[in-house]
PDB file of C-alpha atoms in Angstrom:
ATOM      1  CA  MET A   1       6.505  10.030 -13.803  1.00 61.00           C
ATOM      2  CA  ASN A   2       9.287   8.495 -11.802  1.00 88.00           C
ATOM      3  CA  GLU A   3       9.485   4.852 -10.822  1.00 87.00           C
ATOM      4  CA  LEU A   4       8.812   5.496  -7.117  1.00 89.00           C
ATOM      5  CA  TYR A   5       5.557   7.286  -7.958  1.00 90.00           C
ATOM      6  CA  ILE A   6       4.449   4.354 -10.126  1.00 91.00           C
ATOM      7  CA  TYR A   7       5.466   1.890  -7.396  1.00 93.00           C
ATOM      8  CA  ARG A   8       3.351   3.691  -4.772  1.00 93.00           C
ATOM      9  CA  HIS A   9       0.483   4.093  -7.210  1.00 94.00           C
ATOM     10  CA  THR A  10       0.577   0.347  -7.934  1.00 94.00           C
ATOM     11  CA  ILE A  11       0.396  -0.432  -4.207  1.00 95.00           C
ATOM     12  CA  LEU A  12      -2.660   1.803  -3.877  1.00 96.00           C
ATOM     13  CA  ALA A  13      -4.302   0.321  -6.971  1.00 95.00           C
ATOM     14  CA  GLN A  14      -3.829  -3.185  -5.620  1.00 95.00           C
ATOM     15  CA  LEU A  15      -5.366  -2.185  -2.286  1.00 96.00           C
ATOM     16  CA  GLU A  16      -8.257  -0.447  -4.023  1.00 96.00           C
ATOM     17  CA  ALA A  17      -9.000  -3.622  -5.988  1.00 95.00           C
ATOM     18  CA  SER A  18      -9.513  -5.468  -2.691  1.00 94.00           C
ATOM     19  CA  PHE A  19     -11.494  -2.663  -1.012  1.00 94.00           C
ATOM     20  CA  PRO A  20     -13.223  -2.856   1.472  1.00 92.00           C
ATOM     21  CA  MET A  21     -11.052  -5.826   2.489  1.00 94.00           C
ATOM     22  CA  SER A  22      -7.424  -5.584   3.582  1.00 94.00           C
ATOM     23  CA  LEU A  23      -4.431  -7.498   2.206  1.00 94.00           C
ATOM     24  CA  PRO A  24      -1.482  -9.180   3.920  1.00 94.00           C
ATOM     25  CA  LEU A  25       2.058  -8.178   2.972  1.00 94.00           C
ATOM     26  CA  LYS A  26       2.628 -11.465   1.125  1.00 94.00           C
ATOM     27  CA  THR A  27      -0.239 -10.735  -1.283  1.00 94.00           C
ATOM     28  CA  LEU A  28       0.988  -7.198  -1.919  1.00 95.00           C
ATOM     29  CA  VAL A  29       4.489  -8.493  -2.657  1.00 95.00           C
ATOM     30  CA  MET A  30       3.149 -11.105  -5.075  1.00 94.00           C
ATOM     31  CA  GLY A  31       1.158  -8.496  -6.985  1.00 94.00           C
ATOM     32  CA  LEU A  32       4.085  -6.092  -7.156  1.00 94.00           C
ATOM     33  CA  ASN A  33       6.442  -8.842  -8.323  1.00 94.00           C
ATOM     34  CA  ILE A  34       4.014  -9.727 -11.113  1.00 93.00           C
ATOM     35  CA  ALA A  35       3.953  -6.037 -12.068  1.00 92.00           C
ATOM     36  CA  GLY A  36       7.763  -6.161 -12.339  1.00 92.00           C
ATOM     37  CA  PHE A  37       8.748  -4.338  -9.139  1.00 92.00           C
ATOM     38  CA  ASN A  38      11.512  -5.240  -6.719  1.00 89.00           C
ATOM     39  CA  CYS A  39       9.847  -5.237  -3.295  1.00 88.00           C
ATOM     40  CA  GLU A  40      13.033  -4.694  -1.324  1.00 86.00           C
ATOM     41  CA  ASN A  41      11.766  -1.484   0.315  1.00 89.00           C
ATOM     42  CA  ILE A  42       8.032  -2.197   0.401  1.00 94.00           C
ATOM     43  CA  GLU A  43       7.692  -1.755   4.167  1.00 93.00           C
ATOM     44  CA  LYS A  44       9.272   1.696   3.922  1.00 94.00           C
ATOM     45  CA  GLN A  45       6.809   2.637   1.181  1.00 95.00           C
ATOM     46  CA  LEU A  46       3.844   1.258   3.144  1.00 96.00           C
ATOM     47  CA  GLU A  47       4.901   3.315   6.164  1.00 96.00           C
ATOM     48  CA  TYR A  48       5.146   6.400   3.927  1.00 96.00           C
ATOM     49  CA  LEU A  49       1.664   5.772   2.514  1.00 97.00           C
ATOM     50  CA  GLU A  50       0.294   5.349   6.036  1.00 97.00           C
ATOM     51  CA  GLN A  51       1.853   8.616   7.206  1.00 97.00           C
ATOM     52  CA  LYS A  52       0.286  10.362   4.193  1.00 96.00           C
ATOM     53  CA  LYS A  53      -3.073   8.814   5.279  1.00 96.00           C
ATOM     54  CA  PHE A  54      -3.462   6.891   1.990  1.00 97.00           C
ATOM     55  CA  ILE A  55      -3.519   3.496   3.714  1.00 97.00           C
ATOM     56  CA  GLU A  56      -4.253   2.007   7.109  1.00 96.00           C
ATOM     57  CA  ILE A  57      -2.012  -0.626   8.700  1.00 94.00           C
ATOM     58  CA  ILE A  58      -4.000  -3.123  10.763  1.00 92.00           C
ATOM     59  CA  SER A  59      -2.213  -5.290  13.346  1.00 89.00           C
ATOM     60  CA  CYS A  60      -3.579  -8.626  14.513  1.00 81.00           C
ATOM     61  CA  GLU A  61      -4.375  -8.718  18.240  1.00 81.00           C
ATOM     62  CA  ILE A  62      -3.187 -12.308  18.568  1.00 85.00           C
ATOM     63  CA  CYS A  63       0.024 -11.838  16.567  1.00 82.00           C
ATOM     64  CA  PRO A  64       1.017  -8.132  16.368  1.00 75.00           C
ATOM     65  CA  SER A  65       3.774  -8.862  13.848  1.00 79.00           C
ATOM     66  CA  PHE A  66       1.140  -9.989  11.316  1.00 87.00           C
ATOM     67  CA  LYS A  67      -0.144  -6.891   9.577  1.00 92.00           C
ATOM     68  CA  ARG A  68      -2.734  -6.235   6.918  1.00 94.00           C
ATOM     69  CA  TYR A  69      -3.017  -3.171   4.710  1.00 96.00           C
ATOM     70  CA  LYS A  70      -6.161  -1.328   3.643  1.00 97.00           C
ATOM     71  CA  ILE A  71      -6.670   1.718   1.445  1.00 97.00           C
ATOM     72  CA  THR A  72      -8.410   4.706   3.038  1.00 96.00           C
ATOM     73  CA  ALA A  73     -11.036   6.968   1.490  1.00 94.00           C
ATOM     74  CA  TYR A  74      -8.270   9.550   1.083  1.00 94.00           C
ATOM     75  CA  GLY A  75      -6.194   6.988  -0.843  1.00 95.00           C
ATOM     76  CA  ILE A  76      -9.128   6.226  -3.147  1.00 94.00           C
ATOM     77  CA  ASP A  77      -9.635   9.947  -3.753  1.00 92.00           C
ATOM     78  CA  PHE A  78      -5.956  10.219  -4.648  1.00 92.00           C
ATOM     79  CA  LEU A  79      -6.285   7.430  -7.222  1.00 92.00           C
ATOM     80  CA  ASN A  80      -9.182   9.314  -8.724  1.00 90.00           C
ATOM     81  CA  GLY A  81      -7.018  12.320  -9.541  1.00 86.00           C
ATOM     82  CA  GLY A  82      -4.687  13.468  -6.760  1.00 65.00           C
ATOM     83  CA  VAL A  83      -0.914  13.682  -6.443  1.00 59.00           C
ATOM     84  CA  PHE A  84       1.636  12.605  -3.806  1.00 52.00           C
TER      85      PHE A  84
END
């Protein structure tokens, strides 16, 4: 497996651990840093995962720049045996 696959898989695993709740970007970055990843391109990867329907990006109505991230049922199914 390549590093990008593991990086995306780690994002999904972290979101699954908080399911059915969502996580803010700061929490995702902390978890990925602990796992040893450089989070320089995390927003690009989150956008990719959203386009693939693995995650949902939730914007706050009061402050649209504050976003939370939640795994979808499709993302959970992927973790249980699918591929990117």
